[in-house]
Amino acid sequence: MEISEYVNPEGLRIDGRRRKELRKIEIEMGKLEQVDGSALFVEGFTRVMASVCGPKEVENRSKAVEDKAFISVEFLSATFSTRKRTKMSKKDRRVLEICSIIRKTFEPVLQLELFPESEISIFIQVLQADGGVESACINAVTLALIDAGIPMIDFVCSCTGTYLDSFCILDTNFIEETAGGSILIAAILAKSKKVVSTQMKISRLKMENFTELLELVVDGCSRIYDLMEDATRKRTKEQLNSQTALIK
Amino acid sequence: MINEPQRIVTPGEILTQESDFLRGHGVSLQNNQLTATISGVVEKVNKLVSVEPLKSRYNPHVGDIVIGRINEVMRKKWKVEVNSTQNAILSLSAIILPDGIQRRRTSTDEMNMRNFYKEDDLICAEVQKIQWQENKIFLHTRSLKYGKLKIRSIDYLLLILGVNGYCWISSPETVPKIDKKNTDKNNWWVSTHQKTDFEKDLSTDPKSAKLRIRKRFIDDESQRYKSFTQEMREKIARTRNSIFVLSTLNMTIDPIAIMKIYSKSLSLQLESKDMLEPNNMMNLIDAKEEEKI
């Protein structure tokens, strides 16, 4: 299918959103029993499940760090998650890349020095991929870490944006992501608004457009933060209520 | 702001603007402001502020009774998995030897470590010492209350709720035989179960006595599952499911709560296998709330 315009003259995108509109976000925390923390992050048709085990004893002794915890990341993309049924191997370049992004994003945010010689393992499972997968992964991991009760200095929120047809577009879906524009993925610390990681794909962008795009994405991140914070608070309240329900 | 009862915070939230507070667990200093690092409830003791998480790994304290699984047999020590951030250490010198004698651990003991506890054995132990800097937990089983958890059969239940979140349900064999006049509680097991035999044998042939005790120690495993009545299994299953109901619904697990769920399930005439169905689970809890009112 040939798409002539990604934003029509009325300012609507192909899925009917406006330029700066996010997709519908749903968050579920603590659904898995066997892990310490888990979260499901749904953004439109993108659906990512993250789970966290730990801090626990390191499995591979040689990887232990003397004075802080070590983060291991495993990324799996379900074969049915994309339009083409392809199986990604564990050593695929894209898999390794996303693992290292996640590790580098969370290393400065988590208080790892509290758990010397331990391991925090993060598992990410992509159930549906429809654009913005990396961002959804980072958001899901943040929520799973919070659910596991692992101390972190701030929320990490991430969002994707693209510069397409001389428009800056927020929260891309699959069609927009593969359209050939410059894609920017940014993760920020919600409270201090510090950018922890950025990633550019297919980049040939004027400086002023880049600044505009970054501002847009950072704005998107803080809007996602509000939703994530809300969900966390609600979940904590639920836990507290049920815990104290039987205490007389 | 800080005095509000049960204030819920999320990571990154500023706890207080005042600077004269001390920071406890779950609090960090960012730009000279105390901020929460976990999502939970703020607790304040005098000038110490901390955030208590509602779900986390086991945070050990000296004197806690825990249930653990032997993970690894090492030189002169065992590594025990206790649901904490690190595996706990149970050293060979911190256990009671099966002959019940206080003595130095010899190399023979070291060779026999698997006879005391082997991999995947469940044990009950007490936290003896914690080294915060290296994040190490040391356990001991120097009382006969602690030690290996074995499957035994008699007509009432033994329930151990480990502080680390693991529970053990079984039926004790030797507990009813406690001699109440015997004031030394720690030694009841020796006095009722072993000492007599041991002394008798010792008078005739010390060597065979030693052998016999070691043999009994090993034989215990093969006695598993023998003479386990249907009724007993049913009781254990019901208790397990009562605990499971409480844990699924994030409720505080204590003996009173377990007993209430247990008796409620009996009065609702639920079979223990049906207790975990969502509807029945809610019935069990609802009934409790009514009782409370």
Coordinates of C-alpha atoms in Angstrom, one line a residue:
Chain A
M1 CA 0.0 0.0 0.0
E2 CA 1.4 3.4 -1.0
I3 CA 0.8 6.1 1.4
S4 CA 1.0 9.6 -0.1
E5 CA 0.8 11.6 3.1
Y6 CA 1.4 10.7 6.7
V7 CA -0.3 13.8 8.1
N8 CA -3.3 15.0 6.1
P9 CA -4.2 18.7 5.6
E10 CA -6.6 18.5 8.6
G11 CA -3.6 17.6 10.7
L12 CA -4.7 14.0 11.3
R13 CA -2.4 11.0 11.0
I14 CA -3.2 7.7 9.3
D15 CA -4.6 6.2 12.5
G16 CA -6.7 9.3 13.1
R17 CA -4.5 10.8 15.8
R18 CA -3.2 14.3 15.9
R19 CA 0.5 15.0 15.7
K20 CA 1.2 15.2 19.4
E21 CA -1.3 12.7 20.5
L22 CA -0.3 9.5 22.4
R23 CA -1.9 6.2 21.8
K24 CA -4.1 4.6 24.6
I25 CA -1.9 3.3 27.4
E26 CA -2.8 0.5 29.8
I27 CA -0.7 -0.6 32.6
E28 CA -0.9 -3.8 34.8
M29 CA 1.5 -4.5 37.5
G30 CA 2.3 -7.6 39.5
K31 CA 0.4 -10.1 37.4
L32 CA 3.1 -12.9 37.4
E33 CA 3.5 -15.0 40.6
Q34 CA 6.9 -16.6 40.2
V35 CA 8.9 -13.4 39.8
D36 CA 9.7 -10.6 42.2
G37 CA 8.1 -7.9 40.0
S38 CA 6.3 -7.8 36.7
A39 CA 4.5 -5.3 34.5
L40 CA 2.5 -5.3 31.3
F41 CA 2.7 -2.1 29.3
V42 CA 0.2 -1.6 26.5
E43 CA 0.5 1.3 24.1
G44 CA -2.0 1.1 21.3
F45 CA -1.2 -2.2 19.6
T46 CA 2.3 -2.5 21.2
R47 CA 2.2 -4.8 24.1
V48 CA 5.3 -5.6 26.2
M49 CA 5.6 -7.7 29.3
A50 CA 8.6 -7.2 31.6
S51 CA 9.5 -9.2 34.7
V52 CA 12.3 -8.8 37.2
C53 CA 14.0 -11.4 39.4
G54 CA 16.2 -10.2 42.2
P55 CA 18.3 -8.9 43.7
K56 CA 19.6 -12.5 44.1
E57 CA 22.8 -14.5 44.2
V58 CA 24.6 -14.3 40.8
E59 CA 24.1 -17.3 38.6
N60 CA 27.4 -17.0 36.8
R61 CA 30.1 -16.4 39.4
S62 CA 32.5 -14.7 37.0
K63 CA 30.0 -11.9 36.3
A64 CA 29.7 -10.9 40.0
V65 CA 30.8 -7.3 40.7
E66 CA 32.3 -6.8 44.1
D67 CA 30.7 -3.6 45.2
K68 CA 27.4 -3.5 43.4
A69 CA 24.6 -5.5 41.8
F70 CA 25.0 -6.7 38.2
I71 CA 22.1 -6.3 35.7
S72 CA 21.4 -9.0 33.2
V73 CA 18.8 -8.4 30.5
E74 CA 17.1 -11.0 28.3
F75 CA 14.9 -9.9 25.4
L76 CA 12.5 -12.1 23.6
S77 CA 10.3 -11.1 20.8
A78 CA 7.4 -13.5 20.1
T79 CA 7.3 -14.8 16.6
F80 CA 3.7 -13.7 16.3
S81 CA 4.4 -10.2 17.5
T82 CA 5.4 -8.7 14.1
R83 CA 3.7 -8.8 10.7
K84 CA 6.2 -11.2 9.3
R85 CA 6.5 -14.4 11.3
T86 CA 10.2 -14.4 11.9
K87 CA 12.1 -15.8 14.8
M88 CA 14.7 -13.6 16.3
S89 CA 17.7 -15.5 17.6
K90 CA 19.2 -14.6 21.0
K91 CA 22.3 -13.3 19.3
D92 CA 20.6 -11.2 16.8
R93 CA 22.1 -7.7 16.5
R94 CA 18.8 -6.0 17.3
V95 CA 18.4 -8.2 20.4
L96 CA 21.9 -7.4 21.7
E97 CA 21.4 -3.7 21.0
I98 CA 18.1 -3.5 22.9
C99 CA 19.6 -5.4 25.9
S100 CA 22.6 -3.0 26.1
I101 CA 20.3 0.0 25.8
I102 CA 18.2 -1.3 28.7
R103 CA 21.2 -2.1 30.8
K104 CA 22.8 1.3 30.2
T105 CA 19.6 3.2 30.8
F106 CA 19.0 1.6 34.2
E107 CA 22.5 1.3 35.6
P108 CA 22.7 4.9 36.7
V109 CA 19.1 5.0 38.0
L110 CA 19.1 2.0 40.2
Q111 CA 20.8 2.1 43.6
L112 CA 23.0 -0.9 42.7
E113 CA 25.6 -0.3 45.5
L114 CA 23.0 -1.5 48.0
F115 CA 23.3 -5.1 46.8
P116 CA 27.0 -6.0 46.4
E117 CA 27.7 -9.3 44.6
S118 CA 24.0 -9.7 43.6
E119 CA 22.2 -9.9 40.3
I120 CA 19.1 -8.3 39.1
S121 CA 17.8 -10.1 36.0
I122 CA 15.3 -8.4 33.7
F123 CA 13.2 -10.4 31.2
I124 CA 11.4 -8.6 28.4
Q125 CA 8.8 -10.3 26.3
V126 CA 7.3 -8.5 23.3
L127 CA 3.8 -9.8 22.7
Q128 CA 2.8 -7.4 20.0
A129 CA 5.0 -5.0 18.1
D130 CA 3.4 -2.0 16.5
G131 CA 6.1 0.8 16.7
G132 CA 7.8 2.2 19.7
V133 CA 8.9 -1.2 21.0
E134 CA 12.1 0.1 22.6
S135 CA 10.2 2.8 24.5
A136 CA 7.5 0.4 25.7
C137 CA 10.3 -1.9 26.9
I138 CA 11.9 0.8 29.0
N139 CA 8.6 1.8 30.5
A140 CA 7.6 -1.8 31.3
V141 CA 11.0 -2.4 32.9
T142 CA 10.6 0.7 35.1
L143 CA 7.3 -0.5 36.3
A144 CA 8.5 -4.0 36.9
L145 CA 11.4 -2.8 38.9
I146 CA 9.2 -0.6 41.0
D147 CA 6.9 -3.6 41.5
A148 CA 9.8 -5.7 42.7
G149 CA 10.7 -3.0 45.3
I150 CA 14.1 -2.3 44.0
P151 CA 15.3 1.2 44.9
M152 CA 15.7 3.6 42.1
I153 CA 16.2 7.4 42.2
D154 CA 13.5 8.3 39.8
F155 CA 11.0 6.9 37.2
V156 CA 12.6 6.4 33.7
C157 CA 10.0 7.2 31.0
S158 CA 10.5 6.8 27.3
C159 CA 8.8 7.8 24.2
T160 CA 9.4 7.7 20.4
G161 CA 9.0 10.5 17.9
T162 CA 9.8 10.9 14.2
Y163 CA 10.4 13.7 11.8
L164 CA 8.3 12.8 8.7
D165 CA 7.0 14.9 5.8
S166 CA 8.4 18.0 7.5
F167 CA 6.3 17.3 10.6
C168 CA 7.3 16.2 14.0
I169 CA 5.2 13.3 15.1
L170 CA 4.9 11.8 18.6
D171 CA 4.4 8.1 19.5
T172 CA 4.9 6.4 16.2
N173 CA 3.2 3.3 15.1
F174 CA 4.6 0.6 12.8
I175 CA 3.7 2.3 9.5
E176 CA 5.2 5.7 10.6
E177 CA 8.3 4.0 11.9
T178 CA 9.1 2.3 8.7
A179 CA 8.2 5.3 6.5
G180 CA 11.8 6.5 6.4
G181 CA 11.8 9.5 8.6
S182 CA 14.3 10.2 11.3
I183 CA 13.3 8.4 14.5
L184 CA 14.3 9.6 17.9
I185 CA 13.9 7.4 21.0
A186 CA 14.5 9.2 24.3
A187 CA 14.3 8.1 27.9
I188 CA 14.2 10.7 30.6
L189 CA 14.2 10.9 34.4
A190 CA 10.7 12.1 35.1
K191 CA 11.3 14.4 38.0
S192 CA 14.5 16.1 37.0
K193 CA 13.8 16.0 33.3
K194 CA 17.3 14.7 32.6
V195 CA 17.7 12.7 29.4
V196 CA 19.2 9.3 30.3
S197 CA 19.4 7.8 26.8
T198 CA 18.7 8.8 23.3
Q199 CA 18.8 6.8 20.1
M200 CA 18.6 8.0 16.5
K201 CA 17.7 5.9 13.5
I202 CA 18.1 6.9 9.9
S203 CA 19.4 10.3 10.9
R204 CA 19.7 13.2 8.5
L205 CA 18.1 16.0 10.3
K206 CA 18.5 19.8 10.6
M207 CA 19.6 21.0 14.0
E208 CA 16.4 23.1 14.6
N209 CA 14.2 20.2 13.6
F210 CA 16.1 18.0 16.0
T211 CA 15.5 20.4 18.9
E212 CA 11.9 20.6 18.1
L213 CA 11.6 16.8 17.9
L214 CA 13.5 16.3 21.2
E215 CA 11.2 18.8 23.0
L216 CA 8.2 17.0 21.6
V217 CA 9.5 13.6 22.7
V218 CA 10.4 14.8 26.2
D219 CA 6.9 16.3 26.5
G220 CA 5.5 12.9 25.5
C221 CA 7.7 11.2 28.2
S222 CA 6.4 13.4 30.9
R223 CA 2.8 12.7 29.8
I224 CA 3.6 9.0 30.0
Y225 CA 5.1 9.5 33.4
D226 CA 1.8 10.9 34.7
L227 CA 0.1 7.7 33.7
M228 CA 2.8 5.4 35.1
E229 CA 2.9 7.3 38.4
D230 CA -0.8 7.0 38.6
A231 CA -0.8 3.3 38.0
T232 CA 2.0 2.8 40.6
R233 CA 0.2 4.7 43.2
K234 CA -3.0 2.9 42.6
R235 CA -1.3 -0.5 42.8
T236 CA 0.5 0.5 46.1
K237 CA -2.8 1.6 47.6
E238 CA -4.5 -1.6 46.6
Q239 CA -1.7 -3.6 48.2
L240 CA -1.8 -1.6 51.3
N241 CA -5.6 -1.9 51.6
S242 CA -5.6 -5.6 51.3
Q243 CA -2.7 -6.0 53.6
T244 CA -4.3 -4.1 56.4
A245 CA -7.8 -5.5 55.7
L246 CA -7.4 -8.3 58.3
I247 CA -5.5 -6.5 61.0
K248 CA -7.7 -5.8 63.9
Chain B
M1 CA 3.2 17.0 55.1
I2 CA 5.5 14.4 56.6
N3 CA 3.1 13.6 59.5
E4 CA 0.2 12.5 57.3
P5 CA -0.8 8.9 58.3
Q6 CA 0.0 6.2 55.7
R7 CA 1.3 8.5 53.0
I8 CA 2.0 6.6 49.8
V9 CA 5.0 7.7 47.8
T10 CA 6.5 6.7 44.4
P11 CA 10.2 6.8 43.4
G12 CA 11.5 10.3 42.9
E13 CA 8.9 11.9 45.1
I14 CA 10.3 14.5 47.5
L15 CA 9.5 13.4 51.1
T16 CA 10.2 16.6 53.0
Q17 CA 11.7 20.0 52.5
E18 CA 13.1 20.1 55.9
S19 CA 16.8 19.2 56.1
D20 CA 17.1 17.9 59.7
F21 CA 15.8 14.4 59.0
L22 CA 17.9 11.2 58.8
R23 CA 17.4 9.0 55.9
G24 CA 16.5 5.3 56.4
H25 CA 15.7 2.5 53.9
G26 CA 14.2 3.5 50.6
V27 CA 15.2 7.2 50.9
S28 CA 18.0 8.9 49.1
L29 CA 19.4 12.4 49.0
Q30 CA 19.0 14.1 45.6
N31 CA 19.9 17.8 45.3
N32 CA 19.8 18.1 49.1
Q33 CA 16.3 16.9 49.3
L34 CA 15.1 13.6 50.7
T35 CA 13.4 11.6 48.0
A36 CA 11.8 8.2 48.0
T37 CA 13.5 5.5 46.0
I38 CA 10.7 2.8 46.2
S39 CA 7.0 2.9 46.1
G40 CA 5.5 2.3 49.5
V41 CA 4.4 3.8 52.8
V42 CA 6.4 6.5 54.6
E43 CA 7.4 5.7 58.1
K44 CA 8.9 8.1 60.6
V45 CA 10.5 7.4 63.9
N46 CA 11.7 10.5 65.6
K47 CA 14.0 12.1 63.0
L48 CA 14.5 9.0 60.9
V49 CA 12.4 8.8 57.7
S50 CA 12.1 5.5 55.8
V51 CA 9.9 4.1 53.1
E52 CA 8.5 0.6 53.6
P53 CA 7.9 -1.3 50.3
L54 CA 4.8 -3.5 50.2
K55 CA 6.6 -6.2 48.3
S56 CA 10.3 -7.0 48.3
R57 CA 12.8 -9.7 48.9
Y58 CA 13.4 -10.8 52.5
N59 CA 15.3 -8.3 54.6
P60 CA 17.0 -10.2 57.3
H61 CA 17.3 -9.4 61.0
V62 CA 19.3 -11.2 63.7
G63 CA 17.1 -13.7 65.5
D64 CA 14.6 -14.3 62.6
I65 CA 13.5 -17.9 62.1
V66 CA 13.7 -18.7 58.4
I67 CA 13.1 -21.6 56.2
G68 CA 15.7 -22.2 53.5
R69 CA 16.7 -24.7 50.8
I70 CA 20.3 -25.9 50.6
N71 CA 21.7 -24.7 47.3
E72 CA 25.3 -25.8 47.5
V73 CA 27.5 -27.8 49.7
M74 CA 30.9 -26.1 50.0
R75 CA 34.0 -26.5 52.2
K76 CA 32.9 -26.3 55.8
K77 CA 29.7 -24.5 54.9
W78 CA 26.4 -24.7 53.1
K79 CA 24.8 -22.1 50.9
V80 CA 21.1 -21.7 51.7
E81 CA 18.5 -20.0 49.6
V82 CA 16.3 -17.9 51.8
N83 CA 14.5 -15.5 49.4
S84 CA 17.0 -12.8 50.2
T85 CA 19.4 -10.8 48.0
Q86 CA 22.1 -13.3 48.7
N87 CA 22.3 -16.9 49.6
A88 CA 22.7 -17.3 53.3
I89 CA 25.7 -19.2 54.8
L90 CA 25.4 -22.0 57.2
S91 CA 28.8 -23.0 58.4
L92 CA 29.6 -26.5 59.6
S93 CA 30.4 -25.2 63.1
A94 CA 26.9 -23.7 63.4
I95 CA 24.9 -27.0 63.4
I96 CA 24.3 -29.7 65.9
L97 CA 26.0 -32.9 65.0
P98 CA 23.7 -36.0 65.0
D99 CA 25.5 -37.5 68.0
G100 CA 24.5 -34.3 69.9
I101 CA 28.0 -33.9 71.4
Q102 CA 29.7 -30.5 71.5
R103 CA 33.1 -30.9 69.9
R104 CA 35.5 -29.6 67.3
R105 CA 34.5 -30.4 63.7
T106 CA 37.0 -32.9 62.3
S107 CA 37.8 -33.6 58.8
T108 CA 35.5 -36.6 59.0
D109 CA 32.6 -34.3 59.7
E110 CA 33.7 -32.3 56.7
M111 CA 33.5 -35.4 54.5
N112 CA 30.1 -36.3 55.9
M113 CA 28.5 -32.9 55.2
R114 CA 26.1 -34.4 52.7
N115 CA 24.9 -36.7 55.4
F116 CA 23.8 -33.8 57.5
Y117 CA 22.3 -31.6 54.8
K118 CA 22.5 -32.2 51.1
E119 CA 21.4 -30.2 48.1
D120 CA 17.7 -29.4 48.0
D121 CA 17.1 -30.3 51.6
L122 CA 14.8 -27.9 53.4
I123 CA 16.0 -26.6 56.7
C124 CA 14.7 -24.3 59.4
A125 CA 17.3 -22.0 60.9
E126 CA 17.8 -18.8 62.8
V127 CA 19.7 -15.8 61.6
Q128 CA 22.8 -15.5 63.7
K129 CA 24.7 -12.6 62.2
I130 CA 24.5 -10.2 59.2
Q131 CA 27.5 -8.6 57.6
W132 CA 26.0 -5.5 56.0
Q133 CA 29.1 -4.5 54.1
E134 CA 29.5 -7.7 52.2
N135 CA 25.8 -8.4 52.2
K136 CA 26.2 -11.8 53.9
I137 CA 23.8 -13.6 56.1
F138 CA 24.9 -16.3 58.6
L139 CA 22.5 -18.9 59.9
H140 CA 22.7 -21.4 62.7
T141 CA 20.8 -24.5 63.7
R142 CA 22.3 -24.9 67.1
S143 CA 18.9 -25.7 68.7
L144 CA 17.0 -28.9 68.2
K145 CA 14.0 -26.8 67.2
Y146 CA 15.9 -26.1 64.0
G147 CA 17.5 -28.4 61.4
K148 CA 16.3 -30.4 58.6
L149 CA 12.6 -30.4 57.8
K150 CA 11.4 -33.9 57.3
I151 CA 8.1 -35.4 56.4
R152 CA 6.7 -37.1 59.5
S153 CA 3.3 -38.5 60.3
I154 CA 1.1 -38.1 63.3
D155 CA -2.3 -36.7 63.8
Y156 CA -1.7 -33.0 64.1
L157 CA 0.0 -30.3 62.2
L158 CA 3.3 -28.6 62.5
L159 CA 3.3 -25.2 60.8
I160 CA 6.4 -23.1 60.6
L161 CA 6.0 -19.6 59.1
G162 CA 9.5 -18.5 58.2
V163 CA 10.0 -14.7 58.5
N164 CA 11.5 -14.8 55.0
G165 CA 8.2 -15.7 53.5
Y166 CA 8.6 -19.5 53.2
C167 CA 6.3 -21.8 55.1
W168 CA 6.6 -25.4 56.2
I169 CA 3.5 -27.5 56.9
S170 CA 4.0 -31.0 58.2
S171 CA 3.1 -33.2 61.1
P172 CA 5.6 -33.5 63.9
E173 CA 6.5 -36.9 65.2
T174 CA 8.5 -36.2 68.3
V175 CA 6.9 -33.0 69.6
P176 CA 4.1 -34.7 71.6
K177 CA 6.6 -36.6 73.5
I178 CA 8.0 -33.5 75.1
D179 CA 8.6 -34.1 78.8
K180 CA 7.1 -31.0 80.3
K181 CA 9.0 -31.3 83.5
N182 CA 12.2 -31.2 81.5
T183 CA 13.1 -27.5 81.8
D184 CA 15.9 -27.6 79.3
K185 CA 13.8 -27.1 76.2
N186 CA 16.6 -27.2 73.8
N187 CA 17.5 -30.8 74.7
W188 CA 14.1 -32.5 74.7
W189 CA 14.8 -34.2 71.5
V190 CA 18.0 -35.8 72.8
S191 CA 16.4 -36.7 76.1
T192 CA 13.4 -38.4 74.7
H193 CA 14.4 -39.7 71.4
Q194 CA 18.0 -40.6 71.3
K195 CA 19.9 -40.3 74.5
T196 CA 18.5 -43.4 76.1
D197 CA 19.4 -45.6 73.2
F198 CA 22.6 -43.9 72.8
E199 CA 23.7 -44.4 76.4
K200 CA 22.6 -48.0 76.4
D201 CA 24.6 -48.7 73.4
L202 CA 27.5 -46.7 74.6
S203 CA 27.8 -48.9 77.7
T204 CA 28.1 -52.1 75.6
D205 CA 29.9 -51.0 72.5
P206 CA 30.6 -47.4 71.7
K207 CA 31.5 -48.0 68.1
S208 CA 28.3 -49.7 67.1
A209 CA 26.3 -47.0 68.8
K210 CA 27.9 -44.4 66.7
L211 CA 27.2 -46.4 63.6
R212 CA 23.6 -46.9 64.6
I213 CA 23.0 -43.3 65.0
R214 CA 24.5 -42.4 61.7
K215 CA 22.4 -45.1 60.1
R216 CA 19.3 -43.8 61.6
F217 CA 20.1 -40.3 60.4
I218 CA 20.3 -41.6 56.8
D219 CA 17.4 -44.0 57.2
D220 CA 15.0 -41.2 58.1
E221 CA 14.8 -40.3 54.5
S222 CA 13.6 -43.7 53.5
Q223 CA 10.8 -43.5 56.0
R224 CA 9.2 -40.7 54.0
Y225 CA 5.5 -41.0 53.0
K226 CA 5.0 -44.1 55.2
S227 CA 1.8 -44.3 57.1
F228 CA 0.4 -41.0 55.9
T229 CA -3.4 -41.0 56.4
Q230 CA -5.8 -39.5 53.9
E231 CA -7.2 -37.3 56.7
M232 CA -3.7 -35.9 57.4
R233 CA -3.1 -35.1 53.7
E234 CA -6.4 -33.3 53.6
K235 CA -5.5 -31.2 56.6
I236 CA -2.2 -30.2 55.1
A237 CA -3.7 -29.4 51.8
R238 CA -6.4 -27.2 53.4
T239 CA -3.8 -25.3 55.5
R240 CA -1.6 -24.8 52.5
N241 CA -4.5 -23.4 50.5
S242 CA -5.5 -21.2 53.4
I243 CA -2.1 -19.7 53.3
F244 CA -2.2 -19.4 49.6
V245 CA -5.5 -17.5 49.7
L246 CA -4.0 -15.0 52.0
S247 CA -0.9 -14.6 50.0
T248 CA -2.7 -14.3 46.6
L249 CA -4.8 -11.5 48.0
N250 CA -1.8 -9.8 49.5
M251 CA -3.0 -10.2 53.1
T252 CA -1.0 -10.4 56.2
I253 CA -0.3 -14.0 57.1
D254 CA -0.5 -14.9 60.7
P255 CA -1.8 -17.9 62.6
I256 CA -5.1 -16.3 63.5
A257 CA -5.8 -15.3 59.9
I258 CA -4.9 -18.8 58.7
M259 CA -7.2 -20.4 61.3
K260 CA -10.0 -18.2 60.3
I261 CA -9.8 -19.0 56.6
Y262 CA -9.3 -22.7 57.6
S263 CA -12.5 -22.9 59.7
K264 CA -14.4 -20.7 57.2
S265 CA -13.6 -23.2 54.4
L266 CA -14.9 -26.0 56.6
S267 CA -18.1 -24.2 57.5
L268 CA -18.7 -23.4 53.8
Q269 CA -18.1 -27.1 53.1
L270 CA -15.5 -26.3 50.5
E271 CA -13.2 -29.0 49.5
S272 CA -9.6 -28.0 49.8
K273 CA -9.0 -28.3 46.1
D274 CA -11.8 -25.8 45.4
M275 CA -10.5 -23.2 47.8
L276 CA -8.4 -21.5 45.2
E277 CA -11.1 -20.7 42.7
P278 CA -11.5 -17.0 42.5
N279 CA -15.2 -17.0 43.6
N280 CA -14.6 -19.2 46.5
M281 CA -11.5 -17.2 47.5
M282 CA -13.7 -14.0 47.6
N283 CA -16.3 -15.9 49.7
L284 CA -13.7 -16.9 52.2
I285 CA -12.5 -13.3 52.6
D286 CA -16.0 -11.7 52.6
A287 CA -17.1 -13.9 55.4
K288 CA -14.1 -12.7 57.4
E289 CA -14.9 -9.1 56.9
E290 CA -18.4 -9.6 58.2
E291 CA -17.1 -11.3 61.2
K292 CA -15.0 -8.3 61.9
I293 CA -18.0 -6.0 61.8

